[in-house]
mmCIF file with all atom_site columns, C-alpha atoms in Angstrom:
data_model
loop_
_atom_site.group_PDB
_atom_site.id
_atom_site.type_symbol
_atom_site.label_atom_id
_atom_site.label_alt_id
_atom_site.label_comp_id
_atom_site.label_asym_id
_atom_site.label_entity_id
_atom_site.label_seq_id
_atom_site.pdbx_PDB_ins_code
_atom_site.Cartn_x
_atom_site.Cartn_y
_atom_site.Cartn_z
_atom_site.occupancy
_atom_site.B_iso_or_equiv
_atom_site.pdbx_formal_charge
_atom_site.auth_seq_id
_atom_site.auth_comp_id
_atom_site.auth_asym_id
_atom_site.auth_atom_id
_atom_site.pdbx_PDB_model_num
ATOM 1   C CA . MET A 1 1   ? 27.775  -28.668 28.887 1.00 44.00 ? 1219 MET A CA 1
ATOM 2   C CA . SER A 1 2   ? 25.636  -25.456 28.927 1.00 60.00 ? 1220 SER A CA 1
ATOM 3   C CA . SER A 1 3   ? 26.037  -22.061 28.280 1.00 74.00 ? 1221 SER A CA 1
ATOM 4   C CA . LYS A 1 4   ? 25.640  -19.564 30.991 1.00 76.00 ? 1222 LYS A CA 1
ATOM 5   C CA . SER A 1 5   ? 22.646  -17.806 29.105 1.00 72.00 ? 1223 SER A CA 1
ATOM 6   C CA . LYS A 1 6   ? 20.538  -21.119 28.386 1.00 75.00 ? 1224 LYS A CA 1
ATOM 7   C CA . THR A 1 7   ? 21.301  -22.183 32.742 1.00 74.00 ? 1225 THR A CA 1
ATOM 8   C CA . LYS A 1 8   ? 20.023  -18.566 33.893 1.00 75.00 ? 1226 LYS A CA 1
ATOM 9   C CA . GLY A 1 9   ? 16.853  -18.823 31.208 1.00 76.00 ? 1227 GLY A CA 1
ATOM 10  C CA . LYS A 1 10  ? 16.173  -22.338 31.840 1.00 86.00 ? 1228 LYS A CA 1
ATOM 11  C CA . SER A 1 11  ? 16.087  -21.343 35.402 1.00 91.00 ? 1229 SER A CA 1
ATOM 12  C CA . TRP A 1 12  ? 13.476  -18.256 34.692 1.00 95.00 ? 1230 TRP A CA 1
ATOM 13  C CA . GLU A 1 13  ? 11.219  -20.742 33.070 1.00 95.00 ? 1231 GLU A CA 1
ATOM 14  C CA . ARG A 1 14  ? 11.383  -23.428 36.581 1.00 95.00 ? 1232 ARG A CA 1
ATOM 15  C CA . ASP A 1 15  ? 10.528  -19.777 38.554 1.00 97.00 ? 1233 ASP A CA 1
ATOM 16  C CA . VAL A 1 16  ? 8.274   -19.456 36.188 1.00 97.00 ? 1234 VAL A CA 1
ATOM 17  C CA . CYS A 1 17  ? 6.288   -22.712 36.198 1.00 97.00 ? 1235 CYS A CA 1
ATOM 18  C CA . LEU A 1 18  ? 6.614   -22.661 40.832 1.00 97.00 ? 1236 LEU A CA 1
ATOM 19  C CA . PHE A 1 19  ? 4.497   -20.273 40.713 1.00 98.00 ? 1237 PHE A CA 1
ATOM 20  C CA . LEU A 1 20  ? 2.138   -20.874 37.418 1.00 98.00 ? 1238 LEU A CA 1
ATOM 21  C CA . SER A 1 21  ? 1.724   -23.752 39.845 1.00 97.00 ? 1239 SER A CA 1
ATOM 22  C CA . GLU A 1 22  ? 1.338   -22.645 43.529 1.00 97.00 ? 1240 GLU A CA 1
ATOM 23  C CA . LEU A 1 23  ? -0.667  -19.649 41.959 1.00 97.00 ? 1241 LEU A CA 1
ATOM 24  C CA . TYR A 1 24  ? -2.659  -22.221 41.059 1.00 97.00 ? 1242 TYR A CA 1
ATOM 25  C CA . ASN A 1 25  ? -2.196  -25.366 42.561 1.00 96.00 ? 1243 ASN A CA 1
ATOM 26  C CA . GLN A 1 26  ? -2.184  -26.834 39.250 1.00 94.00 ? 1244 GLN A CA 1
ATOM 27  C CA . SER A 1 27  ? 1.182   -28.692 37.566 1.00 95.00 ? 1245 SER A CA 1
ATOM 28  C CA . PHE A 1 28  ? 3.557   -26.076 35.222 1.00 95.00 ? 1246 PHE A CA 1
ATOM 29  C CA . ILE A 1 29  ? 6.646   -27.968 33.717 1.00 93.00 ? 1247 ILE A CA 1
ATOM 30  C CA . ARG A 1 30  ? 9.174   -26.916 31.555 1.00 91.00 ? 1248 ARG A CA 1
ATOM 31  C CA . VAL A 1 31  ? 9.191   -27.590 27.328 1.00 86.00 ? 1249 VAL A CA 1
ATOM 32  C CA . PRO A 1 32  ? 11.675  -30.643 27.877 1.00 78.00 ? 1250 PRO A CA 1
ATOM 33  C CA . GLY A 1 33  ? 14.893  -29.495 25.805 1.00 68.00 ? 1251 GLY A CA 1
ATOM 34  C CA . SER A 1 34  ? 13.121  -25.784 25.308 1.00 58.00 ? 1252 SER A CA 1
ATOM 35  C CA . GLY A 1 35  ? 14.122  -23.262 23.945 1.00 53.00 ? 1253 GLY A CA 1
ATOM 36  C CA . ALA A 1 36  ? 10.876  -24.208 21.962 1.00 54.00 ? 1254 ALA A CA 1
ATOM 37  C CA . PHE A 1 37  ? 10.360  -27.469 21.150 1.00 60.00 ? 1255 PHE A CA 1
ATOM 38  C CA . ILE A 1 38  ? 7.974   -27.152 17.385 1.00 62.00 ? 1256 ILE A CA 1
ATOM 39  C CA . GLY A 1 39  ? 8.666   -23.535 17.671 1.00 61.00 ? 1257 GLY A CA 1
ATOM 40  C CA . GLY A 1 40  ? 11.731  -21.398 15.098 1.00 60.00 ? 1258 GLY A CA 1
ATOM 41  C CA . SER A 1 41  ? 13.694  -23.855 13.819 1.00 63.00 ? 1259 SER A CA 1
ATOM 42  C CA . ASN A 1 42  ? 11.712  -26.163 15.131 1.00 63.00 ? 1260 ASN A CA 1
ATOM 43  C CA . GLN A 1 43  ? 8.873   -25.744 13.339 1.00 65.00 ? 1261 GLN A CA 1
ATOM 44  C CA . PHE A 1 44  ? 9.416   -29.038 11.101 1.00 73.00 ? 1262 PHE A CA 1
ATOM 45  C CA . ARG A 1 45  ? 8.528   -31.767 14.542 1.00 69.00 ? 1263 ARG A CA 1
ATOM 46  C CA . LYS A 1 46  ? 5.132   -30.103 14.033 1.00 68.00 ? 1264 LYS A CA 1
ATOM 47  C CA . GLU A 1 47  ? 4.445   -32.875 11.697 1.00 76.00 ? 1265 GLU A CA 1
ATOM 48  C CA . THR A 1 48  ? 4.831   -36.187 13.384 1.00 78.00 ? 1266 THR A CA 1
ATOM 49  C CA . LEU A 1 49  ? 2.733   -34.431 16.194 1.00 74.00 ? 1267 LEU A CA 1
ATOM 50  C CA . SER A 1 50  ? -1.399  -34.892 17.441 1.00 74.00 ? 1268 SER A CA 1
ATOM 51  C CA . ASP A 1 51  ? -2.635  -31.429 17.928 1.00 69.00 ? 1269 ASP A CA 1
ATOM 52  C CA . GLU A 1 52  ? -2.568  -32.348 21.863 1.00 68.00 ? 1270 GLU A CA 1
ATOM 53  C CA . GLN A 1 53  ? 0.624   -32.676 21.947 1.00 68.00 ? 1271 GLN A CA 1
ATOM 54  C CA . ILE A 1 54  ? 1.288   -29.653 20.269 1.00 67.00 ? 1272 ILE A CA 1
ATOM 55  C CA . LYS A 1 55  ? -1.006  -28.017 22.145 1.00 65.00 ? 1273 LYS A CA 1
ATOM 56  C CA . LEU A 1 56  ? 1.337   -29.119 25.179 1.00 66.00 ? 1274 LEU A CA 1
ATOM 57  C CA . SER A 1 57  ? 4.521   -28.141 24.089 1.00 70.00 ? 1275 SER A CA 1
ATOM 58  C CA . ARG A 1 58  ? 4.234   -24.672 23.223 1.00 80.00 ? 1276 ARG A CA 1
ATOM 59  C CA . GLY A 1 59  ? 6.074   -21.770 24.053 1.00 89.00 ? 1277 GLY A CA 1
ATOM 60  C CA . ASP A 1 60  ? 8.197   -23.508 27.101 1.00 92.00 ? 1278 ASP A CA 1
ATOM 61  C CA . ILE A 1 61  ? 6.272   -24.683 29.540 1.00 93.00 ? 1279 ILE A CA 1
ATOM 62  C CA . ILE A 1 62  ? 2.949   -27.053 29.568 1.00 91.00 ? 1280 ILE A CA 1
ATOM 63  C CA . PRO A 1 63  ? 0.146   -26.123 30.600 1.00 92.00 ? 1281 PRO A CA 1
ATOM 64  C CA . PRO A 1 64  ? -1.838  -28.702 32.916 1.00 90.00 ? 1282 PRO A CA 1
ATOM 65  C CA . GLU A 1 65  ? -4.129  -31.157 30.586 1.00 85.00 ? 1283 GLU A CA 1
ATOM 66  C CA . HIS A 1 66  ? -7.168  -28.229 30.803 1.00 88.00 ? 1284 HIS A CA 1
ATOM 67  C CA . TYR A 1 67  ? -6.009  -25.193 30.454 1.00 91.00 ? 1285 TYR A CA 1
ATOM 68  C CA . PRO A 1 68  ? -5.536  -25.758 26.291 1.00 88.00 ? 1286 PRO A CA 1
ATOM 69  C CA . TYR A 1 69  ? -5.584  -21.804 25.590 1.00 91.00 ? 1287 TYR A CA 1
ATOM 70  C CA . PHE A 1 70  ? -2.143  -21.114 27.746 1.00 93.00 ? 1288 PHE A CA 1
ATOM 71  C CA . LEU A 1 71  ? 0.602   -19.875 26.048 1.00 94.00 ? 1289 LEU A CA 1
ATOM 72  C CA . ALA A 1 72  ? 3.743   -18.755 28.058 1.00 95.00 ? 1290 ALA A CA 1
ATOM 73  C CA . GLU A 1 73  ? 7.473   -16.955 26.810 1.00 95.00 ? 1291 GLU A CA 1
ATOM 74  C CA . CYS A 1 74  ? 10.687  -16.085 28.904 1.00 96.00 ? 1292 CYS A CA 1
ATOM 75  C CA . LYS A 1 75  ? 12.825  -14.407 28.952 1.00 96.00 ? 1293 LYS A CA 1
ATOM 76  C CA . ASN A 1 76  ? 15.342  -13.567 31.762 1.00 96.00 ? 1294 ASN A CA 1
ATOM 77  C CA . TYR A 1 77  ? 18.451  -11.073 30.435 1.00 95.00 ? 1295 TYR A CA 1
ATOM 78  C CA . ALA A 1 78  ? 21.299  -8.287  32.083 1.00 94.00 ? 1296 ALA A CA 1
ATOM 79  C CA . ASP A 1 79  ? 19.425  -5.617  31.094 1.00 94.00 ? 1297 ASP A CA 1
ATOM 80  C CA . PHE A 1 80  ? 16.703  -3.991  29.296 1.00 95.00 ? 1298 PHE A CA 1
ATOM 81  C CA . PRO A 1 81  ? 16.165  -1.219  27.241 1.00 94.00 ? 1299 PRO A CA 1
ATOM 82  C CA . PHE A 1 82  ? 13.219  0.748   29.240 1.00 92.00 ? 1300 PHE A CA 1
ATOM 83  C CA . HIS A 1 83  ? 13.706  3.694   28.705 1.00 93.00 ? 1301 HIS A CA 1
ATOM 84  C CA . GLN A 1 84  ? 12.733  3.629   25.149 1.00 93.00 ? 1302 GLN A CA 1
ATOM 85  C CA . LEU A 1 85  ? 9.589   1.962   26.458 1.00 91.00 ? 1303 LEU A CA 1
ATOM 86  C CA . ILE A 1 86  ? 8.637   5.791   27.905 1.00 89.00 ? 1304 ILE A CA 1
ATOM 87  C CA . LEU A 1 87  ? 9.887   7.552   24.886 1.00 91.00 ? 1305 LEU A CA 1
ATOM 88  C CA . ARG A 1 88  ? 7.301   5.042   23.328 1.00 90.00 ? 1306 ARG A CA 1
ATOM 89  C CA . ASN A 1 89  ? 10.479  4.345   20.805 1.00 93.00 ? 1307 ASN A CA 1
ATOM 90  C CA . ASP A 1 90  ? 10.783  0.913   18.640 1.00 95.00 ? 1308 ASP A CA 1
ATOM 91  C CA . ILE A 1 91  ? 12.463  -1.954  20.964 1.00 96.00 ? 1309 ILE A CA 1
ATOM 92  C CA . ALA A 1 92  ? 13.675  -4.554  18.218 1.00 96.00 ? 1310 ALA A CA 1
ATOM 93  C CA . LEU A 1 93  ? 14.147  -6.928  21.143 1.00 96.00 ? 1311 LEU A CA 1
ATOM 94  C CA . LEU A 1 94  ? 10.895  -7.286  22.773 1.00 97.00 ? 1312 LEU A CA 1
ATOM 95  C CA . ASN A 1 95  ? 9.788   -7.152  19.169 1.00 97.00 ? 1313 ASN A CA 1
ATOM 96  C CA . SER A 1 96  ? 11.931  -10.626 18.137 1.00 96.00 ? 1314 SER A CA 1
ATOM 97  C CA . TRP A 1 97  ? 9.891   -11.776 21.484 1.00 96.00 ? 1315 TRP A CA 1
ATOM 98  C CA . ILE A 1 98  ? 6.772   -10.676 21.615 1.00 96.00 ? 1316 ILE A CA 1
ATOM 99  C CA . ASP A 1 99  ? 7.303   -12.376 17.407 1.00 94.00 ? 1317 ASP A CA 1
ATOM 100 C CA . GLN A 1 100 ? 8.081   -15.989 19.062 1.00 91.00 ? 1318 GLN A CA 1
ATOM 101 C CA . VAL A 1 101 ? 4.612   -16.189 21.212 1.00 93.00 ? 1319 VAL A CA 1
ATOM 102 C CA . GLU A 1 102 ? 2.975   -14.481 18.355 1.00 93.00 ? 1320 GLU A CA 1
ATOM 103 C CA . HIS A 1 103 ? 3.957   -17.625 16.491 1.00 88.00 ? 1321 HIS A CA 1
ATOM 104 C CA . ASP A 1 104 ? 2.923   -20.386 18.079 1.00 87.00 ? 1322 ASP A CA 1
ATOM 105 C CA . VAL A 1 105 ? -0.583  -19.360 18.745 1.00 89.00 ? 1323 VAL A CA 1
ATOM 106 C CA . THR A 1 106 ? -2.876  -21.833 17.559 1.00 84.00 ? 1324 THR A CA 1
ATOM 107 C CA . SER A 1 107 ? -6.531  -21.086 18.409 1.00 87.00 ? 1325 SER A CA 1
ATOM 108 C CA . GLU A 1 108 ? -7.733  -17.024 18.468 1.00 88.00 ? 1326 GLU A CA 1
ATOM 109 C CA . LYS A 1 109 ? -8.886  -18.286 21.877 1.00 90.00 ? 1327 LYS A CA 1
ATOM 110 C CA . ASP A 1 110 ? -5.177  -18.474 22.938 1.00 91.00 ? 1328 ASP A CA 1
ATOM 111 C CA . ILE A 1 111 ? -4.362  -15.986 25.171 1.00 93.00 ? 1329 ILE A CA 1
ATOM 112 C CA . TRP A 1 112 ? -0.352  -15.880 26.000 1.00 95.00 ? 1330 TRP A CA 1
ATOM 113 C CA . LEU A 1 113 ? 2.335   -13.589 28.126 1.00 96.00 ? 1331 LEU A CA 1
ATOM 114 C CA . LEU A 1 114 ? 5.424   -12.549 28.196 1.00 97.00 ? 1332 LEU A CA 1
ATOM 115 C CA . PHE A 1 115 ? 6.962   -13.286 31.031 1.00 98.00 ? 1333 PHE A CA 1
ATOM 116 C CA . ILE A 1 116 ? 9.907   -11.043 31.043 1.00 97.00 ? 1334 ILE A CA 1
ATOM 117 C CA . LYS A 1 117 ? 12.526  -10.729 34.142 1.00 97.00 ? 1335 LYS A CA 1
ATOM 118 C CA . ILE A 1 118 ? 15.069  -8.326  34.318 1.00 96.00 ? 1336 ILE A CA 1
ATOM 119 C CA . THR A 1 119 ? 18.229  -9.205  36.743 1.00 94.00 ? 1337 THR A CA 1
ATOM 120 C CA . ARG A 1 120 ? 18.128  -6.380  39.277 1.00 94.00 ? 1338 ARG A CA 1
ATOM 121 C CA . LYS A 1 121 ? 14.606  -4.482  37.851 1.00 95.00 ? 1339 LYS A CA 1
ATOM 122 C CA . GLY A 1 122 ? 12.163  -6.903  37.629 1.00 96.00 ? 1340 GLY A CA 1
ATOM 123 C CA . GLN A 1 123 ? 9.918   -9.547  37.124 1.00 97.00 ? 1341 GLN A CA 1
ATOM 124 C CA . PHE A 1 124 ? 7.978   -8.646  34.245 1.00 97.00 ? 1342 PHE A CA 1
ATOM 125 C CA . VAL A 1 125 ? 4.557   -9.628  31.811 1.00 96.00 ? 1343 VAL A CA 1
ATOM 126 C CA . LEU A 1 126 ? 4.186   -8.552  28.784 1.00 96.00 ? 1344 LEU A CA 1
ATOM 127 C CA . PHE A 1 127 ? -0.025  -9.544  27.849 1.00 94.00 ? 1345 PHE A CA 1
ATOM 128 C CA . ASN A 1 128 ? -2.152  -8.512  24.264 1.00 91.00 ? 1346 ASN A CA 1
ATOM 129 C CA . PRO A 1 129 ? -5.211  -6.339  26.201 1.00 88.00 ? 1347 PRO A CA 1
ATOM 130 C CA . GLN A 1 130 ? -7.645  -7.104  23.988 1.00 85.00 ? 1348 GLN A CA 1
ATOM 131 C CA . HIS A 1 131 ? -7.873  -11.206 24.777 1.00 81.00 ? 1349 HIS A CA 1
ATOM 132 C CA . LEU A 1 132 ? -8.079  -10.013 29.240 1.00 78.00 ? 1350 LEU A CA 1
ATOM 133 C CA . GLY A 1 133 ? -10.159 -7.429  30.710 1.00 64.00 ? 1351 GLY A CA 1
ATOM 134 C CA . ASP A 1 134 ? -13.157 -4.971  29.673 1.00 60.00 ? 1352 ASP A CA 1
ATOM 135 C CA . GLN A 1 135 ? -13.750 -1.889  29.851 1.00 52.00 ? 1353 GLN A CA 1
ATOM 136 C CA . LEU A 1 136 ? -14.836 -2.187  33.658 1.00 49.00 ? 1354 LEU A CA 1
ATOM 137 C CA . PHE A 1 137 ? -11.802 -3.675  34.980 1.00 57.00 ? 1355 PHE A CA 1
ATOM 138 C CA . PRO A 1 138 ? -8.529  -0.543  34.052 1.00 66.00 ? 1356 PRO A CA 1
ATOM 139 C CA . LEU A 1 139 ? -5.175  -1.938  33.116 1.00 72.00 ? 1357 LEU A CA 1
ATOM 140 C CA . PRO A 1 140 ? -3.189  -3.022  36.402 1.00 72.00 ? 1358 PRO A CA 1
ATOM 141 C CA . TYR A 1 141 ? -0.078  0.213   35.851 1.00 86.00 ? 1359 TYR A CA 1
ATOM 142 C CA . GLY A 1 142 ? 2.061   0.067   33.486 1.00 88.00 ? 1360 GLY A CA 1
ATOM 143 C CA . VAL A 1 143 ? 3.201   1.084   30.845 1.00 90.00 ? 1361 VAL A CA 1
ATOM 144 C CA . LYS A 1 144 ? 1.861   0.711   27.082 1.00 90.00 ? 1362 LYS A CA 1
ATOM 145 C CA . TYR A 1 145 ? 4.205   -0.638  24.112 1.00 94.00 ? 1363 TYR A CA 1
ATOM 146 C CA . LYS A 1 146 ? 1.831   -0.364  20.808 1.00 94.00 ? 1364 LYS A CA 1
ATOM 147 C CA . LYS A 1 147 ? -1.215  -3.103  21.624 1.00 92.00 ? 1365 LYS A CA 1
ATOM 148 C CA . TYR A 1 148 ? 0.333   -4.403  24.219 1.00 93.00 ? 1366 TYR A CA 1
ATOM 149 C CA . TRP A 1 149 ? 0.460   -3.821  27.969 1.00 92.00 ? 1367 TRP A CA 1
ATOM 150 C CA . PHE A 1 150 ? 3.702   -4.376  30.011 1.00 92.00 ? 1368 PHE A CA 1
ATOM 151 C CA . CYS A 1 151 ? 2.961   -3.989  33.777 1.00 93.00 ? 1369 CYS A CA 1
ATOM 152 C CA . GLU A 1 152 ? 5.658   -5.997  36.835 1.00 95.00 ? 1370 GLU A CA 1
ATOM 153 C CA . MET A 1 153 ? 4.125   -9.503  37.500 1.00 96.00 ? 1371 MET A CA 1
ATOM 154 C CA . ASP A 1 154 ? 3.290   -10.708 40.908 1.00 95.00 ? 1372 ASP A CA 1
ATOM 155 C CA . TYR A 1 155 ? 0.562   -7.093  40.190 1.00 92.00 ? 1373 TYR A CA 1
ATOM 156 C CA . PHE A 1 156 ? -0.246  -8.296  37.008 1.00 93.00 ? 1374 PHE A CA 1
ATOM 157 C CA . PHE A 1 157 ? -1.399  -11.220 38.651 1.00 94.00 ? 1375 PHE A CA 1
ATOM 158 C CA . GLU A 1 158 ? -3.849  -9.307  41.209 1.00 92.00 ? 1376 GLU A CA 1
ATOM 159 C CA . CYS A 1 159 ? -5.937  -8.371  38.804 1.00 89.00 ? 1377 CYS A CA 1
ATOM 160 C CA . TYR A 1 160 ? -6.136  -11.679 36.082 1.00 90.00 ? 1378 TYR A CA 1
ATOM 161 C CA . LYS A 1 161 ? -5.305  -14.845 38.396 1.00 93.00 ? 1379 LYS A CA 1
ATOM 162 C CA . ASP A 1 162 ? -9.372  -16.102 37.663 1.00 92.00 ? 1380 ASP A CA 1
ATOM 163 C CA . GLU A 1 163 ? -9.773  -14.177 34.616 1.00 89.00 ? 1381 GLU A CA 1
ATOM 164 C CA . LEU A 1 164 ? -6.408  -16.318 33.103 1.00 91.00 ? 1382 LEU A CA 1
ATOM 165 C CA . GLU A 1 165 ? -7.505  -19.324 34.733 1.00 92.00 ? 1383 GLU A CA 1
ATOM 166 C CA . MET A 1 166 ? -11.333 -19.364 33.147 1.00 90.00 ? 1384 MET A CA 1
ATOM 167 C CA . ARG A 1 167 ? -9.714  -18.561 29.697 1.00 89.00 ? 1385 ARG A CA 1
ATOM 168 C CA . TRP A 1 168 ? -7.162  -21.395 28.819 1.00 90.00 ? 1386 TRP A CA 1
ATOM 169 C CA . LYS A 1 169 ? -9.558  -23.767 30.376 1.00 88.00 ? 1387 LYS A CA 1
ATOM 170 C CA . LYS A 1 170 ? -10.694 -26.268 27.168 1.00 70.00 ? 1388 LYS A CA 1
ATOM 171 C CA . ASP A 1 171 ? -14.044 -25.548 27.998 1.00 72.00 ? 1389 ASP A CA 1
ATOM 172 C CA . TYR A 1 172 ? -13.481 -21.545 28.814 1.00 58.00 ? 1390 TYR A CA 1
ATOM 173 C CA . GLY A 1 173 ? -15.834 -20.651 24.098 1.00 52.00 ? 1391 GLY A CA 1
ATOM 174 C CA . ARG A 1 174 ? -18.963 -23.429 25.349 1.00 54.00 ? 1392 ARG A CA 1
ATOM 175 C CA . GLU A 1 175 ? -19.100 -21.277 28.855 1.00 48.00 ? 1393 GLU A CA 1
ATOM 176 C CA . ALA A 1 176 ? -19.151 -18.262 26.542 1.00 46.00 ? 1394 ALA A CA 1
ATOM 177 C CA . GLU A 1 177 ? -21.448 -19.508 24.408 1.00 49.00 ? 1395 GLU A CA 1
ATOM 178 C CA . GLU A 1 178 ? -24.262 -21.236 27.497 1.00 51.00 ? 1396 GLU A CA 1
ATOM 179 C CA . ASN A 1 179 ? -23.944 -18.162 28.901 1.00 45.00 ? 1397 ASN A CA 1
#
């Protein structure tokens, strides 16, 4: 039997997949067995997988095939030390989540998101603002953590839905070079 925390995590991964699938009218699914099929202690699996299989098995969510630069981790916790964000203190738990998602980056074009759900507090996204937006578009409301930005999930997608889709797509690098 699965533990309550694993069930809670899987449920959040499914919720994020449903949210993204509806938002982009595409199919996003959980990585089977999750816990990141090729992440952490599962690094050995990369030895027998093709580059395409590796790209589709990173993180917690498998994106549509034409979104190879998509990477996401999902975390569902009962509590989070939000006050540490305001105090600009180091948050070991958040650092470990960032390390986990950044470890799965395989291309400089990857745009990763850390989806965070905190019980009775809300749903949030942590991302690297160096990869999204520019000087013309201010960051959505939120809080800076180191070089990252932490903000409410729905508002984040109001701001970046289209830009994310463009940057996740297979031909993004080629399109940018042509323009």
